[in-house]
PDB file of C-alpha atoms in Angstrom:
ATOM      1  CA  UNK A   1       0.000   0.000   0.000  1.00  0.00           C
ATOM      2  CA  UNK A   2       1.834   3.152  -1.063  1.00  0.00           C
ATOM      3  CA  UNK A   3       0.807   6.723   0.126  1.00  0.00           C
ATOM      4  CA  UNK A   4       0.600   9.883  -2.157  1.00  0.00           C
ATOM      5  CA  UNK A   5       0.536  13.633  -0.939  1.00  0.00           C
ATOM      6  CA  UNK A   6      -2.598  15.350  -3.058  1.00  0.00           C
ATOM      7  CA  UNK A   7      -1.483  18.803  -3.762  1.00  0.00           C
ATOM      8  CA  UNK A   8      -2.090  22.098  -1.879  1.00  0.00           C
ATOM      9  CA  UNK A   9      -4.277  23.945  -4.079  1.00  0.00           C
ATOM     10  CA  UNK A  10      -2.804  27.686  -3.266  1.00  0.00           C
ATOM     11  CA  UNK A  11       0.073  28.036  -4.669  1.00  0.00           C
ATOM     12  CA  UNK A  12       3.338  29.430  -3.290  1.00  0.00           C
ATOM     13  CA  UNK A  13       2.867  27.188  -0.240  1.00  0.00           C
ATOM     14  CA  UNK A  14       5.538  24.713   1.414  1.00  0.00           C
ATOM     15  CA  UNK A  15       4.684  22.009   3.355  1.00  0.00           C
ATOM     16  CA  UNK A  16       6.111  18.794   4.423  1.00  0.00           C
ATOM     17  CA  UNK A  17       4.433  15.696   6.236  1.00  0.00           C
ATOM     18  CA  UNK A  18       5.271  12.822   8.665  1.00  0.00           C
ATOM     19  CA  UNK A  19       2.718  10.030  10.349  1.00  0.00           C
ATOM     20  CA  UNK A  20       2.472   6.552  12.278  1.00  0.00           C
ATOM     21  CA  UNK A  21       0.163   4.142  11.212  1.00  0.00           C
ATOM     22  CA  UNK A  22      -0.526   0.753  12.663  1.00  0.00           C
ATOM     23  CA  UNK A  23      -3.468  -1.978  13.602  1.00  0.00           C
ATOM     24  CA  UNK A  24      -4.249  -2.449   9.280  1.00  0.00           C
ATOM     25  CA  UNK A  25      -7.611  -4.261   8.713  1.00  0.00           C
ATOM     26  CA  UNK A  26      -9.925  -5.137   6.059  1.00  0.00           C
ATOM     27  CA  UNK A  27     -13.378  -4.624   6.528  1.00  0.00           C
ATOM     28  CA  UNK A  28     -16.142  -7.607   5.418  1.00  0.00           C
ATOM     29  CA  UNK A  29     -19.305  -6.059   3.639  1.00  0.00           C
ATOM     30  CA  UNK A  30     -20.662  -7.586   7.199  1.00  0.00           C
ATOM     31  CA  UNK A  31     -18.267  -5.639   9.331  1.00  0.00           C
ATOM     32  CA  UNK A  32     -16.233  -8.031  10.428  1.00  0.00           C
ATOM     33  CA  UNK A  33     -12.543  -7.060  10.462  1.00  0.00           C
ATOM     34  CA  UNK A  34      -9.631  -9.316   9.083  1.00  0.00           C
ATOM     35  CA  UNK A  35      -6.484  -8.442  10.540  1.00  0.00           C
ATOM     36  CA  UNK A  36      -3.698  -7.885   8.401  1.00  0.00           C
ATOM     37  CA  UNK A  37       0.469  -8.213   9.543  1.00  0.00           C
ATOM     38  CA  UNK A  38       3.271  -5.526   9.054  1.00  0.00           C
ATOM     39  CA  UNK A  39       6.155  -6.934   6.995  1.00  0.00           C
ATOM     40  CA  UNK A  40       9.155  -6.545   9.606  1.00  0.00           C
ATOM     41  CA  UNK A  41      11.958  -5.184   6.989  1.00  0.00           C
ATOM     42  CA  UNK A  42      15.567  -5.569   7.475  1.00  0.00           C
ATOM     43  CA  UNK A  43      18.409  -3.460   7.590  1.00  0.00           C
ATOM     44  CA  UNK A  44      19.828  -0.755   9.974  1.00  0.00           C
ATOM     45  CA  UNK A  45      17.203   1.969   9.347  1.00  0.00           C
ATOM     46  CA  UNK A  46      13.718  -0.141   8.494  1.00  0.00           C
ATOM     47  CA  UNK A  47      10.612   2.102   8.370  1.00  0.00           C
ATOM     48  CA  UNK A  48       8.896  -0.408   9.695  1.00  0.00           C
ATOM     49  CA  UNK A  49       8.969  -2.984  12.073  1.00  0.00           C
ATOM     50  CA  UNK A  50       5.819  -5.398  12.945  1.00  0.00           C
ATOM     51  CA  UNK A  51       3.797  -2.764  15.698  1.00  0.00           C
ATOM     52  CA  UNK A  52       4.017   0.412  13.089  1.00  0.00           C
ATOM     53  CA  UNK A  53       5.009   1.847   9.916  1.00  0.00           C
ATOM     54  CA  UNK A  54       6.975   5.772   9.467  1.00  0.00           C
ATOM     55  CA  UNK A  55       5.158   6.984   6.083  1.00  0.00           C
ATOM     56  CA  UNK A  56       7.927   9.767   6.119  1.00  0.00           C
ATOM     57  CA  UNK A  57       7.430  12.684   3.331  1.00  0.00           C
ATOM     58  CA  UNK A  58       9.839  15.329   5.123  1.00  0.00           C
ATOM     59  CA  UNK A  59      11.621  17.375   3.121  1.00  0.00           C
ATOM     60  CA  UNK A  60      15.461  18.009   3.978  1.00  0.00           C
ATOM     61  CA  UNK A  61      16.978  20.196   1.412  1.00  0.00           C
ATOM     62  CA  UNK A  62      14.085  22.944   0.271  1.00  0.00           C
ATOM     63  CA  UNK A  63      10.813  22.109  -1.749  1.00  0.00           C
ATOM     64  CA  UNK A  64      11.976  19.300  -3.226  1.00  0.00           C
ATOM     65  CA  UNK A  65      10.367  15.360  -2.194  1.00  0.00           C
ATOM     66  CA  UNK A  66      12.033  11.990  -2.825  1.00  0.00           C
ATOM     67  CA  UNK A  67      14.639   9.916  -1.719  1.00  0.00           C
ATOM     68  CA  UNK A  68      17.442  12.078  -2.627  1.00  0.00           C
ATOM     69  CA  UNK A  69      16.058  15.251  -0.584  1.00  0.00           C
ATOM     70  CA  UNK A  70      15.115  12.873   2.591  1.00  0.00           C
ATOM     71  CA  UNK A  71      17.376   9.750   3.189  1.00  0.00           C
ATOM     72  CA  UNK A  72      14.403   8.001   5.265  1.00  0.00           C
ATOM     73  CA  UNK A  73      11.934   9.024   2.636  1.00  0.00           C
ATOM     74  CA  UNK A  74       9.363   6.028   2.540  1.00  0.00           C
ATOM     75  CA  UNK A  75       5.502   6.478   1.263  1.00  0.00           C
ATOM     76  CA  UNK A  76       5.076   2.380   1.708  1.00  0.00           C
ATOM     77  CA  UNK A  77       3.063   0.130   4.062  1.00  0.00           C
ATOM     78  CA  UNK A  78       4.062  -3.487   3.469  1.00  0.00           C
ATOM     79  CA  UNK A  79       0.836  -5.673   5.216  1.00  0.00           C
ATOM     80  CA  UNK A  80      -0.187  -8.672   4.168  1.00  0.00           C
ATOM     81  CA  UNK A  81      -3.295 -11.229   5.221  1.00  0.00           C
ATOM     82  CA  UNK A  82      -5.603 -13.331   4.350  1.00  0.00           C
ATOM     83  CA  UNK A  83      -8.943 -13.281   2.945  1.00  0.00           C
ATOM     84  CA  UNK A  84     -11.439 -16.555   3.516  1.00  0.00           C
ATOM     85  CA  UNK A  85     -12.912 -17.723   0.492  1.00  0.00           C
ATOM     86  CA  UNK A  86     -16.347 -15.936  -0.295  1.00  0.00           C
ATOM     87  CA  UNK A  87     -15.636 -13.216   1.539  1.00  0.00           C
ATOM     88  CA  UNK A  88     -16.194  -9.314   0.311  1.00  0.00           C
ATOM     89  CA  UNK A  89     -14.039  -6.935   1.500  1.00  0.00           C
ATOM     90  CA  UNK A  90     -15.682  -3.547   1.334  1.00  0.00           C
ATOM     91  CA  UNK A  91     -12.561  -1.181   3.680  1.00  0.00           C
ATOM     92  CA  UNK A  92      -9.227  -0.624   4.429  1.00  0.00           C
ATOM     93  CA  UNK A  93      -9.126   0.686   7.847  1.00  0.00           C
ATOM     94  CA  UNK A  94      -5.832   1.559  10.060  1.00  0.00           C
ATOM     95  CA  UNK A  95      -5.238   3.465  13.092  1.00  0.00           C
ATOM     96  CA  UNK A  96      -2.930   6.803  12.529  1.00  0.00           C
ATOM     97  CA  UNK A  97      -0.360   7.063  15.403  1.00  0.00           C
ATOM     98  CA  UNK A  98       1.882   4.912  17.449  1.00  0.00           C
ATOM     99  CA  UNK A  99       0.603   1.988  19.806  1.00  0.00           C
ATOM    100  CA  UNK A 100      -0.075   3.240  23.416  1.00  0.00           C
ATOM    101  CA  UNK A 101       2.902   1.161  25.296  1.00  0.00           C
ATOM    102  CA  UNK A 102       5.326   2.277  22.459  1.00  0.00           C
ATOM    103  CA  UNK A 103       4.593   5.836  22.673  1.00  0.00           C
ATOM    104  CA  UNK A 104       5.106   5.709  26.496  1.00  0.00           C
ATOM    105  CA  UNK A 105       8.820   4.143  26.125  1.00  0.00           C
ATOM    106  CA  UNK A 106      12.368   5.287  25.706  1.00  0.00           C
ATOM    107  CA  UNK A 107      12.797   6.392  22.009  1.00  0.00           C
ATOM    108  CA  UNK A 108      16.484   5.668  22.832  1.00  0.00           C
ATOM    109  CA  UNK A 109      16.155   1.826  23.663  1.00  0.00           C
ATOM    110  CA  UNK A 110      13.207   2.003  20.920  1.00  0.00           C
ATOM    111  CA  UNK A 111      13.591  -0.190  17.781  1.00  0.00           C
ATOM    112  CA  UNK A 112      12.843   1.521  14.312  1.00  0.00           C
ATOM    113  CA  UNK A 113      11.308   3.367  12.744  1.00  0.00           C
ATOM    114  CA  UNK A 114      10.289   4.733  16.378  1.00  0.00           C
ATOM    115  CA  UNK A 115      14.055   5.481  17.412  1.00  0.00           C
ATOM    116  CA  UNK A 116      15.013   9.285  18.109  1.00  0.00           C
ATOM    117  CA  UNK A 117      17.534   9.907  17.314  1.00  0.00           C
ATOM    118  CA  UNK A 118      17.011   7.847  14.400  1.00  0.00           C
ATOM    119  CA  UNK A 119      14.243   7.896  12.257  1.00  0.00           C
ATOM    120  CA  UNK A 120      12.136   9.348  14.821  1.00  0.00           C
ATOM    121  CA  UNK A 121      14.367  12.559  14.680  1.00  0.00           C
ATOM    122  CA  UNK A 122      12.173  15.359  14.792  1.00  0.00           C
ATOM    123  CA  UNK A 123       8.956  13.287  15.850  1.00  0.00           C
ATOM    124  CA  UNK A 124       9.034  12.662  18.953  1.00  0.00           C
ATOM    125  CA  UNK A 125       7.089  14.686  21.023  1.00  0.00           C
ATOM    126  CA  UNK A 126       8.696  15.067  24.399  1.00  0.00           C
ATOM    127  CA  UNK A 127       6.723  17.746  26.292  1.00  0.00           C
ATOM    128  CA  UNK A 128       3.786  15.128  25.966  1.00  0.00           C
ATOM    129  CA  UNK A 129       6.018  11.752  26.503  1.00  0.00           C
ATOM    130  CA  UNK A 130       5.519  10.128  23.415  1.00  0.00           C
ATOM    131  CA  UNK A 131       5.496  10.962  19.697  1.00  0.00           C
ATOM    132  CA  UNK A 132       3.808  13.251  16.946  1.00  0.00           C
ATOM    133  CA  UNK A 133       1.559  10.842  15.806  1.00  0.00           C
ATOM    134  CA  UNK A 134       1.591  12.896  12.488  1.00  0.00           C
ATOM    135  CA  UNK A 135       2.761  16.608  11.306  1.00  0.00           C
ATOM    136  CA  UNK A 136       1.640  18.633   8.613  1.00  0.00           C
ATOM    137  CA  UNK A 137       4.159  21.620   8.441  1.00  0.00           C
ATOM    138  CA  UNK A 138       3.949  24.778   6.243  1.00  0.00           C
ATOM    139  CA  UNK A 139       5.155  27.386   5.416  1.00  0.00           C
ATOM    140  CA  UNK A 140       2.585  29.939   3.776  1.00  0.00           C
ATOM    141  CA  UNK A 141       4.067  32.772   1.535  1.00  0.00           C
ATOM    142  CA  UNK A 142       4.108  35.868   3.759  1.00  0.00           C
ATOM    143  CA  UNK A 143       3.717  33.737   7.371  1.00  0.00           C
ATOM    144  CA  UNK A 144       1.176  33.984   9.352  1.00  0.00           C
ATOM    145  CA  UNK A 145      -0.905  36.641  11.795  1.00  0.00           C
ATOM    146  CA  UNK A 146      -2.454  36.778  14.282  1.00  0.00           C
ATOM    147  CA  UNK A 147      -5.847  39.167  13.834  1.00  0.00           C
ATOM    148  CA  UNK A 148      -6.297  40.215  16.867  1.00  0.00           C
ATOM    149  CA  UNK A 149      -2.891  40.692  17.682  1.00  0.00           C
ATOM    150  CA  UNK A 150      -0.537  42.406  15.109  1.00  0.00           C
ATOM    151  CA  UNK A 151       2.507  41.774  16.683  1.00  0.00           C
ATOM    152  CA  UNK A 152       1.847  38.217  17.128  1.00  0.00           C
ATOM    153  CA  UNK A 153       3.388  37.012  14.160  1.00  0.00           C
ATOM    154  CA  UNK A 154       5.364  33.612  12.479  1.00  0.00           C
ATOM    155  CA  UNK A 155       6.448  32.011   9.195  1.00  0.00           C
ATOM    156  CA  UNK A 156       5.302  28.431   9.967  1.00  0.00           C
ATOM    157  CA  UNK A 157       2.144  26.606  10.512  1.00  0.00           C
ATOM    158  CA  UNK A 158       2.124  23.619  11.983  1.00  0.00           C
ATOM    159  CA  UNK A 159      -0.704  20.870  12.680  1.00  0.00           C
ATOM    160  CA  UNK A 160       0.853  18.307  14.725  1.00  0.00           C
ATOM    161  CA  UNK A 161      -1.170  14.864  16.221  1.00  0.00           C
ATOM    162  CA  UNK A 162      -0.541  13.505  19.328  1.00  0.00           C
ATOM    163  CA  UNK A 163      -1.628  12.465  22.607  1.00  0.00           C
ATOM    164  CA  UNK A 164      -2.582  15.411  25.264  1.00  0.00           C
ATOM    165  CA  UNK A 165      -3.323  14.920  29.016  1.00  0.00           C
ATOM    166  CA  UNK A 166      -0.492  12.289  30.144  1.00  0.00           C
ATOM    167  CA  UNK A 167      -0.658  11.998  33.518  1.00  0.00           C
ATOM    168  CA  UNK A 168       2.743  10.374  34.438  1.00  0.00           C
ATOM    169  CA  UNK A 169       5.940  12.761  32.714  1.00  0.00           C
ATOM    170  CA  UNK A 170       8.870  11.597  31.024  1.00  0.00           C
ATOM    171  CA  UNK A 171      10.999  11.594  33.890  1.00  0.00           C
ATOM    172  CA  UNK A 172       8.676   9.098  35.378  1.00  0.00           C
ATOM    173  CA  UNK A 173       8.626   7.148  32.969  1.00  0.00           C
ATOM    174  CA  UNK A 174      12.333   6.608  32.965  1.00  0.00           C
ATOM    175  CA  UNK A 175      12.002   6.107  36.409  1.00  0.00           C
ATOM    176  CA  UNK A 176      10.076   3.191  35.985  1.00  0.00           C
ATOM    177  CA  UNK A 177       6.786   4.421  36.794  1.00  0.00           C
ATOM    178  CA  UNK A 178       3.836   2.545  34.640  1.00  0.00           C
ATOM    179  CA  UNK A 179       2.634   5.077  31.710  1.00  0.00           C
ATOM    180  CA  UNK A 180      -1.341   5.834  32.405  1.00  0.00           C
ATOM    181  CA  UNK A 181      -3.828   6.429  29.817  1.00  0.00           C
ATOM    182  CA  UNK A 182      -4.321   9.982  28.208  1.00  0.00           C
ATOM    183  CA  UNK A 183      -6.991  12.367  28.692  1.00  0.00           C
ATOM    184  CA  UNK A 184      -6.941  12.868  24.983  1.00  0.00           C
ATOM    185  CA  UNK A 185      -5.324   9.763  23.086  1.00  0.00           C
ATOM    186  CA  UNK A 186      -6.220  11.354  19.442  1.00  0.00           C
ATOM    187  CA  UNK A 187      -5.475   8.031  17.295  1.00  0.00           C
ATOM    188  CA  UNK A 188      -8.061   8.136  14.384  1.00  0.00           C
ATOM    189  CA  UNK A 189      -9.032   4.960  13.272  1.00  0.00           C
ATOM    190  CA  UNK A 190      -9.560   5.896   9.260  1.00  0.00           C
ATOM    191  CA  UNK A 191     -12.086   3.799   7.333  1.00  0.00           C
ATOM    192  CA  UNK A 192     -11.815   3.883   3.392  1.00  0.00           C
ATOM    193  CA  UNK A 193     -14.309   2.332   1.669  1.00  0.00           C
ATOM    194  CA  UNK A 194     -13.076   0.291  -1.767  1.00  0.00           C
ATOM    195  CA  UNK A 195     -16.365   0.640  -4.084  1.00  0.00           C
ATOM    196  CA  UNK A 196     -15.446   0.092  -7.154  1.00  0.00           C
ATOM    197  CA  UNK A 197     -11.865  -1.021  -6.549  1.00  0.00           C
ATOM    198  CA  UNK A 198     -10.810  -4.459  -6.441  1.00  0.00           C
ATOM    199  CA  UNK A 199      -9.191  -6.365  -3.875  1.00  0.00           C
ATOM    200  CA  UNK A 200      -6.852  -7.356  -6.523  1.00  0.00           C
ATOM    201  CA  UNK A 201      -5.917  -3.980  -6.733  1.00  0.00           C
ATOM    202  CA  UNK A 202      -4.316  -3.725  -3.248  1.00  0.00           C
ATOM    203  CA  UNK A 203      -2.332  -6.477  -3.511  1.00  0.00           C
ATOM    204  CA  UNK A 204       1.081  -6.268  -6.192  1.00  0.00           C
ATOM    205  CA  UNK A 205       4.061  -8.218  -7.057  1.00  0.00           C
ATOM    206  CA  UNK A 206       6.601  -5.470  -7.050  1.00  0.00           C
ATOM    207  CA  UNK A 207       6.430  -1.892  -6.037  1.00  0.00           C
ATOM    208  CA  UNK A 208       5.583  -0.832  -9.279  1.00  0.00           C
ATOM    209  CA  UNK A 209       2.566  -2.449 -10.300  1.00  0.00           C
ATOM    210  CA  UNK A 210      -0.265  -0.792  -7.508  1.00  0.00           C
ATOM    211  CA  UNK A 211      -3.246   0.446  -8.699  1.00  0.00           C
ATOM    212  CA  UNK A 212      -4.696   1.860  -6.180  1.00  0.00           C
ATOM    213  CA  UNK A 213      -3.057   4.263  -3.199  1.00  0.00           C
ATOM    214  CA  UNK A 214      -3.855   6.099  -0.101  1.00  0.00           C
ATOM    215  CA  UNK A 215      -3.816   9.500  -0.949  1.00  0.00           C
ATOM    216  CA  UNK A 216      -3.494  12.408   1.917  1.00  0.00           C
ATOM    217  CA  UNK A 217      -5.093  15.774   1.004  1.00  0.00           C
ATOM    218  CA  UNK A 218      -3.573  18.563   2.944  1.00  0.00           C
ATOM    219  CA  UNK A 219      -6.501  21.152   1.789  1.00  0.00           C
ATOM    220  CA  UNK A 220      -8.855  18.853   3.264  1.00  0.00           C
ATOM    221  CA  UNK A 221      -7.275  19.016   6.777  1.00  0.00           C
ATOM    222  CA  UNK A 222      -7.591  22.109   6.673  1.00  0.00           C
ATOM    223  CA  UNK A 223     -10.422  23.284   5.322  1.00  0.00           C
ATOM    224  CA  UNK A 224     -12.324  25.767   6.987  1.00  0.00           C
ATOM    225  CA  UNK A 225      -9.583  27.460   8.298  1.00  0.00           C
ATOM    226  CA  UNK A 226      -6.335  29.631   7.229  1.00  0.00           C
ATOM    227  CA  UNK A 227      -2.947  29.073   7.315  1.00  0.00           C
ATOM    228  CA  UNK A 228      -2.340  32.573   7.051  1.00  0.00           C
ATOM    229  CA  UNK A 229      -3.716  33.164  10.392  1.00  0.00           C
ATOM    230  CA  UNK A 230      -3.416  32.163  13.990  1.00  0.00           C
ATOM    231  CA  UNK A 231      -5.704  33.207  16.534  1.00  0.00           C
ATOM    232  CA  UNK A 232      -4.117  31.749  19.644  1.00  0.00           C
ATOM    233  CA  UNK A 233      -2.156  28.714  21.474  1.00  0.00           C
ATOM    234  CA  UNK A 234       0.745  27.203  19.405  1.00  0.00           C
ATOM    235  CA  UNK A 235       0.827  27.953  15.618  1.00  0.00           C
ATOM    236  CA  UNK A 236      -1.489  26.149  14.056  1.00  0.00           C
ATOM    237  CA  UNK A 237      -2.236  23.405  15.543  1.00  0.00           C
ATOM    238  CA  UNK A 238      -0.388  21.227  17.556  1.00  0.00           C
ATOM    239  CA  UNK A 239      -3.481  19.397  19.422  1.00  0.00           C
ATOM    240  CA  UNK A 240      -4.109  21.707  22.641  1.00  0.00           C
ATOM    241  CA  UNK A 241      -7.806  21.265  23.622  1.00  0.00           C
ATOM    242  CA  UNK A 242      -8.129  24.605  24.039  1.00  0.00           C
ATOM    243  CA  UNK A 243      -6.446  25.807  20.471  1.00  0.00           C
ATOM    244  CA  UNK A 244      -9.000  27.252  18.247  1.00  0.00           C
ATOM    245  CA  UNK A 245      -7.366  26.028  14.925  1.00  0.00           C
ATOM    246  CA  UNK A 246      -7.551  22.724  16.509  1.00  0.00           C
ATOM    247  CA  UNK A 247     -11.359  23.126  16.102  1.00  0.00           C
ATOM    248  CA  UNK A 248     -11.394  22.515  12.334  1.00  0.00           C
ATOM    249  CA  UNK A 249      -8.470  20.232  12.069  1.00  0.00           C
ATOM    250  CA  UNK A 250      -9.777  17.874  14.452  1.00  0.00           C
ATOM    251  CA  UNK A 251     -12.923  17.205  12.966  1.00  0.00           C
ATOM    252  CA  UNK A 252     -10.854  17.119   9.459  1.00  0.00           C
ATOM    253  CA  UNK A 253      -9.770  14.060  10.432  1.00  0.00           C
ATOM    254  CA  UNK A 254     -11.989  12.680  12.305  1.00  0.00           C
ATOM    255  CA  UNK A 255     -11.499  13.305  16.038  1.00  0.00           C
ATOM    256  CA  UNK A 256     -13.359  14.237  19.092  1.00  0.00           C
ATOM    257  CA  UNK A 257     -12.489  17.960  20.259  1.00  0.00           C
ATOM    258  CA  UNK A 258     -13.713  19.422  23.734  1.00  0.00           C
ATOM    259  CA  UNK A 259     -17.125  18.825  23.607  1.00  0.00           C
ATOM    260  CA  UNK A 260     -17.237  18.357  20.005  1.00  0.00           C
ATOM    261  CA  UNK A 261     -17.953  14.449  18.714  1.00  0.00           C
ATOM    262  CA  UNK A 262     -15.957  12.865  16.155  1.00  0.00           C
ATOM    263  CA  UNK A 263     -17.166  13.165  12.856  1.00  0.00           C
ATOM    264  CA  UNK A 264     -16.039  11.881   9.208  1.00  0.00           C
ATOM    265  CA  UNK A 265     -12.495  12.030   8.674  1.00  0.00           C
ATOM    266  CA  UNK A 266     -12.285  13.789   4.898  1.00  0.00           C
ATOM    267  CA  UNK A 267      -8.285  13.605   4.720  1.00  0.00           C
ATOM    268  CA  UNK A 268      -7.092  10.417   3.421  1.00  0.00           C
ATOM    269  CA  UNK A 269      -8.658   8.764   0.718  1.00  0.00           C
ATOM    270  CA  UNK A 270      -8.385   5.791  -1.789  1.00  0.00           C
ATOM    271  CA  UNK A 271      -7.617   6.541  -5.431  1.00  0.00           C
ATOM    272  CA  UNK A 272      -6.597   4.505  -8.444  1.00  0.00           C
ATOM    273  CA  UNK A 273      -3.292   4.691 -10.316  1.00  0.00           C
ATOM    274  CA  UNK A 274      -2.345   4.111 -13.764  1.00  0.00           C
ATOM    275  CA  UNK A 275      -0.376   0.681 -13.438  1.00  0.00           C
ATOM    276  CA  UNK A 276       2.920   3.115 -15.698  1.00  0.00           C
ATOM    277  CA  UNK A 277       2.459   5.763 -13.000  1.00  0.00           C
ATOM    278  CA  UNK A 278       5.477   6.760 -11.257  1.00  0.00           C
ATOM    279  CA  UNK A 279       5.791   5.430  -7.249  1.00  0.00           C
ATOM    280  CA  UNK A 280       7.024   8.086  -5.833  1.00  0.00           C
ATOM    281  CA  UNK A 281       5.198  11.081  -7.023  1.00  0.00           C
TER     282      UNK A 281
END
């Protein structure tokens, strides 16, 4: 299953992205989810391992994306599973973030791709014990103001996922205290339907022959709000329950915000590729 960044519509704009996945399903036309396995990968650096994949889309060197401007550059899920016989399979569902117990453990003991520093480099999320579960980083021509404030000023805008409300701290935790749950866990569990694709289209001999992709649409996360503004708490949004961009991108993708419920996610989607289309667009 390979990942592909849909582009931000306004041009100008430079933004870079970074996200944990893990617990991959299909979905039955009857609901009933078959569990599908991580590929553990080899080698020093793997951006996976069998708990959680590092779809990493940073970019290093300027505007540019692909394996030359980021060295740990990876848009690829390896799963596999099996279907029973007569079965439909009508989703693919996954959970973004990191598992609770590994977000809650030393990133320097931590196997890849959740190591920091390592691949984890610039993810984890200290101040909250644990990691971004996912960034979305711009930088909008101009920056960003505040309009209430004119002083109040900044040239990136940030939306960054993670757990909120950890009880126990980091120092605790290396202490050997037990982690305790979070007030706000924000781990999305994102459902996309298949219609008219076929399972045969998820599944591929090499890395070249998909058909079909997860795509991630930045505009959609957030719409109904500007990144050329910020009217309070961290830039953007970087998941305080009381930051009013968090409002909109919450509900973007699909998570409960103060006393708002959870609603659709409309980020990531499914979408079919020509079989000569490039893998790493």
């Amino acid at each position: 299953m390979r990942t592909h960044v849909q582009e931000f519509s306004t041009a100008g704009r430079r933004f870079t992205i970074h996200l944990y996945a893990h617990d991959f399903k299909l979905v039955t036309d009857e609901g009933v989810e078959i569990d599908l396995t991580l590929n553990t990968l080899s080698g020093d650096s793997p951006a996976q391992n069998d708990r959680v994949v590092q779809l990493d889309l940073r970019d290093t060197v300027g505007c540019e994306s692909g394996a030359d401007a980021n060295p740990n550059f990876n848009d690829l899920a390896m799963v596999s599973g099996t279907v029973p016989e007569g079965v439909t399979v009508s989703a693919l569902r996954f959970t973004l973030g990191v598992p609770f117990d590994l977000n809650h453990a030393s990133q320097s003991d931590a196997a890849e791709p959740l190591r920091n520093p390592g691949r984890a480099s610039g993810a984890g999320w200290n101040w909250q014990n644990g990691y971004k579960f996912a960034s979305f980083d711009v930088m909008p021509v101009g920056g960003w103001t505040d309009p209430a404030d004119a002083e109040r000023t900044g040239s990136r805008w940030n939306a960054h996922i993670g757990s909120t409300g950890c009880p126990v701290t980091a120092s605790e935790l290396e202490s050997g205290t037990e982690p305790e749950a979070c007030t706000n866990e924000n781990r999305p569990v994102i459902t996309l339907a298949l219609g008219a694709f076929e399972l045969e289209d998820l599944e591929s001999e090499s890395l070249e022959s998909e058909s079909v992709q997860v795509v991630i649409d930045y505009a959609e996360l957030v719409d109904g709000v500007s990144v050329g503004q910020d009217e309070g708490g961290a830039p953007g949004c970087m998941s305080g329950p009381t930051d009013p961009e968090c409002e909109v991108v919450f509900a973007n993708l699909g998570l409960s915000w103060g006393d708002n419920a959870a609603l659709t996610q409309s980020v990531f989607t499914l979408e079919a590729v020509p079989q000569s289309a490039s893998s790493a667009e």
